[in-house]
Coordinates of C-alpha atoms in Angstrom, one line a residue:
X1 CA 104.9 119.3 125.4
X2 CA 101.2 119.4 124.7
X3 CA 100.5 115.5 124.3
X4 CA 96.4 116.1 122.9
X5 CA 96.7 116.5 118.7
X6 CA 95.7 120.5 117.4
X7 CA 92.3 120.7 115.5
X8 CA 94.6 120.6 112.0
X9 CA 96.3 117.4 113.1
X10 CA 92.9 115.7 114.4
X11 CA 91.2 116.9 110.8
X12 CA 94.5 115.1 109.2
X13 CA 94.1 111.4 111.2
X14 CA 90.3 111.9 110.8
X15 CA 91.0 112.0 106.5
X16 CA 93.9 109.4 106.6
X17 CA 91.2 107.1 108.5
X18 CA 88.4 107.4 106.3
X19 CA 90.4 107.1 103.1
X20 CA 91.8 103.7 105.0
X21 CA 88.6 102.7 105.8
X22 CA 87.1 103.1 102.0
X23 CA 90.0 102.1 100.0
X24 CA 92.7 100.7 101.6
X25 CA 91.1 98.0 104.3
X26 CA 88.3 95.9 102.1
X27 CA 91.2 95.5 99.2
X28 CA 94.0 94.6 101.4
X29 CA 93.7 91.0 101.9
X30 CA 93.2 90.6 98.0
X31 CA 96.3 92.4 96.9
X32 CA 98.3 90.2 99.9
X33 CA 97.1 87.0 98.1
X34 CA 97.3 88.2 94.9
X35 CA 100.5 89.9 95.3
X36 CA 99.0 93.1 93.5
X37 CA 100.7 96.6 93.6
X38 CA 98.0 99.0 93.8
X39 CA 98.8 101.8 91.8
X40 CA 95.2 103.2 91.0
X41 CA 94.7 103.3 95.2
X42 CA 98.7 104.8 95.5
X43 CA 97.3 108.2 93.1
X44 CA 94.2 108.5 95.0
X45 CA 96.5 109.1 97.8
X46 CA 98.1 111.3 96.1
X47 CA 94.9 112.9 95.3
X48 CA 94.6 113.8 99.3
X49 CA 98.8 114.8 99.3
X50 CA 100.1 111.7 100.6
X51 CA 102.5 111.8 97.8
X52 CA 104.4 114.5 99.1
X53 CA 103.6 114.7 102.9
X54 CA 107.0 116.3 104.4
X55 CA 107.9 118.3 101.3
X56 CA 107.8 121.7 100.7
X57 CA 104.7 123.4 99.0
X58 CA 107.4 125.5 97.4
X59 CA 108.8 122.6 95.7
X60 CA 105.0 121.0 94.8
X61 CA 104.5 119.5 98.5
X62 CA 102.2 120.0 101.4
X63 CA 104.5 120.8 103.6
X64 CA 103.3 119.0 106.6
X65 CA 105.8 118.5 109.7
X66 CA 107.0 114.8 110.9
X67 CA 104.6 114.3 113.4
X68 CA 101.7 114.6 111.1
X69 CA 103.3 112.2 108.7
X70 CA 103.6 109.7 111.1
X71 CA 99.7 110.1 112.1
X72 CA 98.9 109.6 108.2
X73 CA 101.2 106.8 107.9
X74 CA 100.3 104.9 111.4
X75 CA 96.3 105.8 109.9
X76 CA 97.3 104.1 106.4
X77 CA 98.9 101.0 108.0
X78 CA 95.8 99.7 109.7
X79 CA 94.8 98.9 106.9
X80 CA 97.5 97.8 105.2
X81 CA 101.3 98.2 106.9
X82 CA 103.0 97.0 103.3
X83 CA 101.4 100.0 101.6
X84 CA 101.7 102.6 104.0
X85 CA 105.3 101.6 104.3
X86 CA 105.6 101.9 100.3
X87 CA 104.2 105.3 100.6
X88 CA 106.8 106.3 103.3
X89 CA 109.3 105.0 101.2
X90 CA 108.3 107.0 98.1
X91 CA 107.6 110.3 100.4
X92 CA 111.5 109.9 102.0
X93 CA 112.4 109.6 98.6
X94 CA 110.2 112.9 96.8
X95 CA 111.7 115.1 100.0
X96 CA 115.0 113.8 99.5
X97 CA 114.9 115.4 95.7
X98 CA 112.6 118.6 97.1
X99 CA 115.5 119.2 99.6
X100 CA 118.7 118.9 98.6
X101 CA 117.9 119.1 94.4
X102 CA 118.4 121.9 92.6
X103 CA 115.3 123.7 91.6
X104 CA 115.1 122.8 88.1
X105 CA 115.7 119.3 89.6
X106 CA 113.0 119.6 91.9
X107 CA 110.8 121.5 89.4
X108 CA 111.9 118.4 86.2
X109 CA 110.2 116.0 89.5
X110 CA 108.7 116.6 92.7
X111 CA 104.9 117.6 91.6
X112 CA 104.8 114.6 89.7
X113 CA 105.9 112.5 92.2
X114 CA 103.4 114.9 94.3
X115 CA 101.1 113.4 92.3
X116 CA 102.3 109.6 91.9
X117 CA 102.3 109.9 87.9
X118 CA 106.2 109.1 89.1
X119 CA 106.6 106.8 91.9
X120 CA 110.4 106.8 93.3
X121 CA 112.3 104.0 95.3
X122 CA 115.2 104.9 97.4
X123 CA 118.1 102.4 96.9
X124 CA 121.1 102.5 99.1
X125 CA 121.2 98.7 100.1
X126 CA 123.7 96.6 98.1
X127 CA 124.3 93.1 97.7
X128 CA 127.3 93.3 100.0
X129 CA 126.8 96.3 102.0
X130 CA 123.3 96.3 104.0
X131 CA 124.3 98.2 107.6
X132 CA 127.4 99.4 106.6
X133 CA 125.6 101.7 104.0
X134 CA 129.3 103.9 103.7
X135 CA 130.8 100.7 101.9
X136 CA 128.7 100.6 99.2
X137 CA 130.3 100.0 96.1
X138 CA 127.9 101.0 92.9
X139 CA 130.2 103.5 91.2
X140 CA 129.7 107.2 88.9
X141 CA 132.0 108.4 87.2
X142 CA 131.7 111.7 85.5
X143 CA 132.3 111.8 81.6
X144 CA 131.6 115.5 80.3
X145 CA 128.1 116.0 80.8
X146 CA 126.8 112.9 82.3
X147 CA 128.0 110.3 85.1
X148 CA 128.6 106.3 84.1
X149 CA 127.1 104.6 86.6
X150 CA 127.9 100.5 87.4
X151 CA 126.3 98.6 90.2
X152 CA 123.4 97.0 91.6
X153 CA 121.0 97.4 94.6
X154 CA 119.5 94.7 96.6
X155 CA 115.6 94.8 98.3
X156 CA 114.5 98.0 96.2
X157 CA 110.7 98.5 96.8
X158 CA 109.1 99.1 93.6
X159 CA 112.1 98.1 91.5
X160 CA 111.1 97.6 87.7
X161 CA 107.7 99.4 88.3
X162 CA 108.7 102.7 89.6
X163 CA 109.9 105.4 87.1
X164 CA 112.4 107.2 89.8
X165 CA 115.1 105.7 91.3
X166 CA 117.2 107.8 94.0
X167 CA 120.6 106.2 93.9
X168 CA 123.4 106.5 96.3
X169 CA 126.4 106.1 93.9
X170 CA 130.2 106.2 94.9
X171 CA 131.6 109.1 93.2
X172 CA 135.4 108.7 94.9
X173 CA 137.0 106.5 97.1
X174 CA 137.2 108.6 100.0
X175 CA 135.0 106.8 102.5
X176 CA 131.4 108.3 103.0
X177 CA 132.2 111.7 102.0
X178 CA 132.9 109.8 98.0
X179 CA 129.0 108.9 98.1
X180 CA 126.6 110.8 96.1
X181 CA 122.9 111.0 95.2
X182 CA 121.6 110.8 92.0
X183 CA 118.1 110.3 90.1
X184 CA 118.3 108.2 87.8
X185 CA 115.0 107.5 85.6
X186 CA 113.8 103.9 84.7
X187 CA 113.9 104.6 81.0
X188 CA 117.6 105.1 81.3
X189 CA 119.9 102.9 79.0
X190 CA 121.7 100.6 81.0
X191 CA 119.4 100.2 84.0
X192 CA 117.8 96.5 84.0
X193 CA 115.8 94.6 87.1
X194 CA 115.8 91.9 88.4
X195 CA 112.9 89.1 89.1
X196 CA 110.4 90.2 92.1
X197 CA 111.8 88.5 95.4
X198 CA 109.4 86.1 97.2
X199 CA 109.2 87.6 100.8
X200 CA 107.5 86.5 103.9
X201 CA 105.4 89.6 103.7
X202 CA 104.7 92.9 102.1
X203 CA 103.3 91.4 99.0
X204 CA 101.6 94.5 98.0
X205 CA 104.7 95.9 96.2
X206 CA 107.4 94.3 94.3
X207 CA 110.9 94.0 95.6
X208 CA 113.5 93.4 93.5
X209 CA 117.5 94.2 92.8
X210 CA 118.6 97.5 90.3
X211 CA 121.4 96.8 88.2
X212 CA 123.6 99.7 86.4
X213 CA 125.4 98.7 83.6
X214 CA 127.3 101.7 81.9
X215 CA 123.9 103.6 82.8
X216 CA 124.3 107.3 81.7
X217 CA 122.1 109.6 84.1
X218 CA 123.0 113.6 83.5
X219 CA 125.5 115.7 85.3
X220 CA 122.0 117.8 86.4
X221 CA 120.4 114.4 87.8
X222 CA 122.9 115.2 91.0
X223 CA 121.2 115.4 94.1
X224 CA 123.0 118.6 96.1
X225 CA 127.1 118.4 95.5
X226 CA 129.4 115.5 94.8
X227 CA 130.1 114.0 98.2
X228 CA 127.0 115.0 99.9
X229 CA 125.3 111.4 99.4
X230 CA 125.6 109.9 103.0
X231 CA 124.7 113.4 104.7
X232 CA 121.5 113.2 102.7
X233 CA 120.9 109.1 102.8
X234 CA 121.1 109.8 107.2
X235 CA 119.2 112.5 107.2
X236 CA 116.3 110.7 105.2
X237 CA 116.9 107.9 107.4
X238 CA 115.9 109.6 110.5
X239 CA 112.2 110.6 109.0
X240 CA 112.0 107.1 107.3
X241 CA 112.5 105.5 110.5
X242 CA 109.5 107.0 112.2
X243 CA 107.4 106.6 109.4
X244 CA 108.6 102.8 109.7
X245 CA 108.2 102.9 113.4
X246 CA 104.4 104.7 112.9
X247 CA 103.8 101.5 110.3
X248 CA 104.2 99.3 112.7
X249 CA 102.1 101.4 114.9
X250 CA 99.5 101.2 112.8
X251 CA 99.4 97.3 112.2
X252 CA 99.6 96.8 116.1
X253 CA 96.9 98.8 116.8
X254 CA 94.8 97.0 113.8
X255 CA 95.6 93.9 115.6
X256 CA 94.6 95.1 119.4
X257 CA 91.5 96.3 118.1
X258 CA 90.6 93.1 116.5
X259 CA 91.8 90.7 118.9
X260 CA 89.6 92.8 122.1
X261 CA 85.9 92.1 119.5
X262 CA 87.5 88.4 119.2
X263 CA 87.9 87.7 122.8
X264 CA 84.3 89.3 123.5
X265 CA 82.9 86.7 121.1
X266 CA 85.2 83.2 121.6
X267 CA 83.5 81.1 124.4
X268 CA 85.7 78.8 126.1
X269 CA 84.8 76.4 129.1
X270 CA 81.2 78.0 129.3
X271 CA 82.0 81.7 128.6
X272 CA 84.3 84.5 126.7
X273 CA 87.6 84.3 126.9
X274 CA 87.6 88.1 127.5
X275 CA 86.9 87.1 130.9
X276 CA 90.0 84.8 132.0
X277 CA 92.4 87.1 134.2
X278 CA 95.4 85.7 131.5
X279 CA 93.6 87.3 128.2
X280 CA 92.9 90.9 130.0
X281 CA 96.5 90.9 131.3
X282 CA 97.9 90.4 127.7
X283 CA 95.5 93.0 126.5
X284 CA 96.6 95.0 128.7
X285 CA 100.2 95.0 128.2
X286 CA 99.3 95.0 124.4
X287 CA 97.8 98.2 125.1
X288 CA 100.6 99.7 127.3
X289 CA 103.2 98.8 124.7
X290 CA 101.5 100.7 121.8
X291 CA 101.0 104.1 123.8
X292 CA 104.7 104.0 124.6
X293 CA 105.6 103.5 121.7
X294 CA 103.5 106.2 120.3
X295 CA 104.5 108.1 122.6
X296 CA 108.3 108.2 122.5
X297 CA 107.5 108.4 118.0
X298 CA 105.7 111.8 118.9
X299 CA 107.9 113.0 120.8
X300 CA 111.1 111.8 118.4
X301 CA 109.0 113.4 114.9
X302 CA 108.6 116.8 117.0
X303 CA 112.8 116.5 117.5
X304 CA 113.2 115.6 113.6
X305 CA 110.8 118.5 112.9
X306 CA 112.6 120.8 114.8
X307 CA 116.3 119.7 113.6
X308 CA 117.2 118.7 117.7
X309 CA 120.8 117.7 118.6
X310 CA 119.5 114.3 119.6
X311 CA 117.1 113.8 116.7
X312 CA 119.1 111.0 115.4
X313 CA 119.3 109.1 119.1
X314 CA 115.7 109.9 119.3
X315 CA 114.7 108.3 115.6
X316 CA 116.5 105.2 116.9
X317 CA 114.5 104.6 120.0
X318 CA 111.0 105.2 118.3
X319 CA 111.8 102.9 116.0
X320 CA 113.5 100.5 118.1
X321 CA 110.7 100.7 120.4
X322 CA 107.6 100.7 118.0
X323 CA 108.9 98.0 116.1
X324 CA 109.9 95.5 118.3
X325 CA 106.4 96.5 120.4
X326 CA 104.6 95.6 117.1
X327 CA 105.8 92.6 116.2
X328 CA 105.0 91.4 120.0
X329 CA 101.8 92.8 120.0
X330 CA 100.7 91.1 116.8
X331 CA 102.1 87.6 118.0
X332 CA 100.4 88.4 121.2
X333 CA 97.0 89.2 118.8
X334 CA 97.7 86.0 117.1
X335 CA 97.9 83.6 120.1
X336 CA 94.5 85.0 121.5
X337 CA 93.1 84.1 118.1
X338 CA 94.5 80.6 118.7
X339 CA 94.0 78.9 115.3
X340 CA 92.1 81.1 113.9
X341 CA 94.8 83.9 113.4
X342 CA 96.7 81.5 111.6
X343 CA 94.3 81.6 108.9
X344 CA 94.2 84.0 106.0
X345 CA 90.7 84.6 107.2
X346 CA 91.6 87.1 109.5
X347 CA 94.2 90.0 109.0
X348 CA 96.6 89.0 111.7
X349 CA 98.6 86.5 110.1
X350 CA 99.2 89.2 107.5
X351 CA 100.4 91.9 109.7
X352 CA 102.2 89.6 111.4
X353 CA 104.0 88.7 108.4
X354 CA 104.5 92.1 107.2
X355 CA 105.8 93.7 110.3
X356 CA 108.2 90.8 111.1
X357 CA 110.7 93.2 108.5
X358 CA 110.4 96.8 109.9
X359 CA 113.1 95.4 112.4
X360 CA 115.0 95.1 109.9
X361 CA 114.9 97.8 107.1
X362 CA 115.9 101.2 107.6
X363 CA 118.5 100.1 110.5
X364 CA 118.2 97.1 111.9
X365 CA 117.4 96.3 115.3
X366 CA 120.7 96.0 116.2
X367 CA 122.2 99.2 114.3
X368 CA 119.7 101.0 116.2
X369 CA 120.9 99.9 119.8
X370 CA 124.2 101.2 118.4
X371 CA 123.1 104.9 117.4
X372 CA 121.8 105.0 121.0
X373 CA 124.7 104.0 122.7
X374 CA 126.9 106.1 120.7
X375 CA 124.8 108.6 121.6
X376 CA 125.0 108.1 124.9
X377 CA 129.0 107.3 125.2
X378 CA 129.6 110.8 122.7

């Protein structure tokens, strides 16, 4: 494995940076606060074909592999982890449609979701099944030309903004293989939303539960064939999860790099903290944790690039390992602040805040530990 980045994939960082640096970092704090979702910034993404990173160009992608998505999203999430993890969202989202749809489904959607004129949510959590995504309970039923769909999903990103909404919907009752994917638009009759959740973090896009209610979506609106749901919803899973892993990447580095010029310029007892044995020994293993993290991510988005038998095991541990390492770097960043990184002031209390949940979304810590050792017992 060649571990330096190709000319392309340096050029591809080196754009996702400087489109961070301009747009995303000065305005981040302010939509925190504010709670704003920045749609206007979202399209100028777009603009630069972070709409549609991983999808095909045939389908109205760019056609990038895994490994450079996670470099854009780990580049976007320095500057803000809650956006970059809404744009990984709505990119896991466009490829599922781009991969498995039909082409006159992907042709009705993809380049404007390309584009971000349509922004899509994925929603597969329900109120009563979270991990065990196989008992959902949201039902379709087919009449003629169109499915009936009743249900609700819990913790959608972008729910009531976003005009796409990929659904996992139980089409029969034969365990996972009755789950199937449909698009449902938010103009649909019969879809309704419900109030934005108040979360720790990640205030930069709304959350909020879907509810069907006799909502009629087209028999053409199916994602690949009737049973294929869960097939598609793991699959997506494995490149969500190192794009979540590569968020938290990107909101520990922010956090190292800001604590190091802090440490230079905090005077304790007559001099910089920077030069107390205890501060460069956190820094230190600060640093350590985000190269292996990085590290094992690379190395797992090459294995999901290249459909590997252990892709899956592989997805676990990067994210596993990059976002438990986050979270303990950015408390680690926030104790070298001292009292100062409790304060809005600074961006750490933010990142700390919004990388407390990528332990939890997509697979769970814990669910994660599980893949692995299933893995490993198989």
């Amino acid at each position: 494995m060649d571990y330096h980045l190709t000319e392309e994939q340096t050029a591809i960082q080196q754009l996702a940076e400087r489109f961070t640096a301009e747009e995303v970092t000065p305005e981040a704090a302010r939509w925190d606060a504010e709670h704003l979702f920045p749609r206007e910034t979202l399209r100028k993404a777009a603009e630069l074909g972070f709409g549609a990173i991983y999808t095909d160009e045939a389908t109205g992608g760019i056609g990038l592999g895994r490994l450079e998505a996670a470099i854009i999203v780990e580049a976007l999430a320095y500057g803000c982890p809650s956006t970059a993890a809404f744009i990984s969202i709505h990119n896991m989202a466009t490829w599922m449609i781009g991969a498995f749809g039909s082409e006159d489904l992907s042709r009705r959607f993809v380049p404007r979701l390309a584009t971000m004129e349509y922004i899509a949510s994925y929603c597969l959590t329900e109120p009563d099944s979270g991990s065990d995504a196989a008992g959902l309970k949201t039902r379709a039923v087919r009449q003629g030309d169109h499915y009936l769909v009743n249900g609700s999903k819990a913790f959608i990103s972008g729910a009531g903004e976003n005009e796409i909404y990929v659904s996992m919907v139980r089409t029969s009752d034969d365990g996972h293989r009755g789950i199937s994917c449909l698009v449902i638009e938010k103009d649909t009759p019969g879809i309704s939303f419900g109030a934005n959740e108040r979360k720790l973090g990640w205030h930069s896009q709304p959350t909020a539960m879907v509810m069907f209610e006799d909502a009629r979506v087209p028999v053409e609106n199916l994602v690949g064939r009737e049973g294929d749901g869960f097939k598609i919803a793991m699959a997506g899973l494995d490149g969500g999860r190192l794009n979540i892993g590569a968020c938290s990447l990107g909101g520990a580095q922010r956090c190292l790099d800001e604590t190091v010029n802090y440490v230079k310029e905090r005077k304790q007892f007559g001099r910089s903290i920077a030069e107390f044995q205890n501060t460069q020994f956190m820094l230190a293993d600060m640093a350590t944790e985000i190269a292996a993290a990085r590290s094992l991510l690379h190395i797992a988005a090459l294995k999901v690039n290249e459909d590997a038998p252990d892709k899956t095991a592989f997805a676990a541990m990067a994210k596993l390992k990059a976002t438990e390492s986050g979270s303990r770097v950015a408390n680690d960043a926030l104790q070298l602040h001292g009292g100062y990184g409790y304060l809005m002031d600074y961006p750490i209390e933010r990142i700390v805040r919004d990388l407390r949940v990528h332990e939890i979304l997509e697979g769970t810590s814990q669910i994660m530990r599980m893949i692995i050792g299933r893995d490993l017992l198989s």
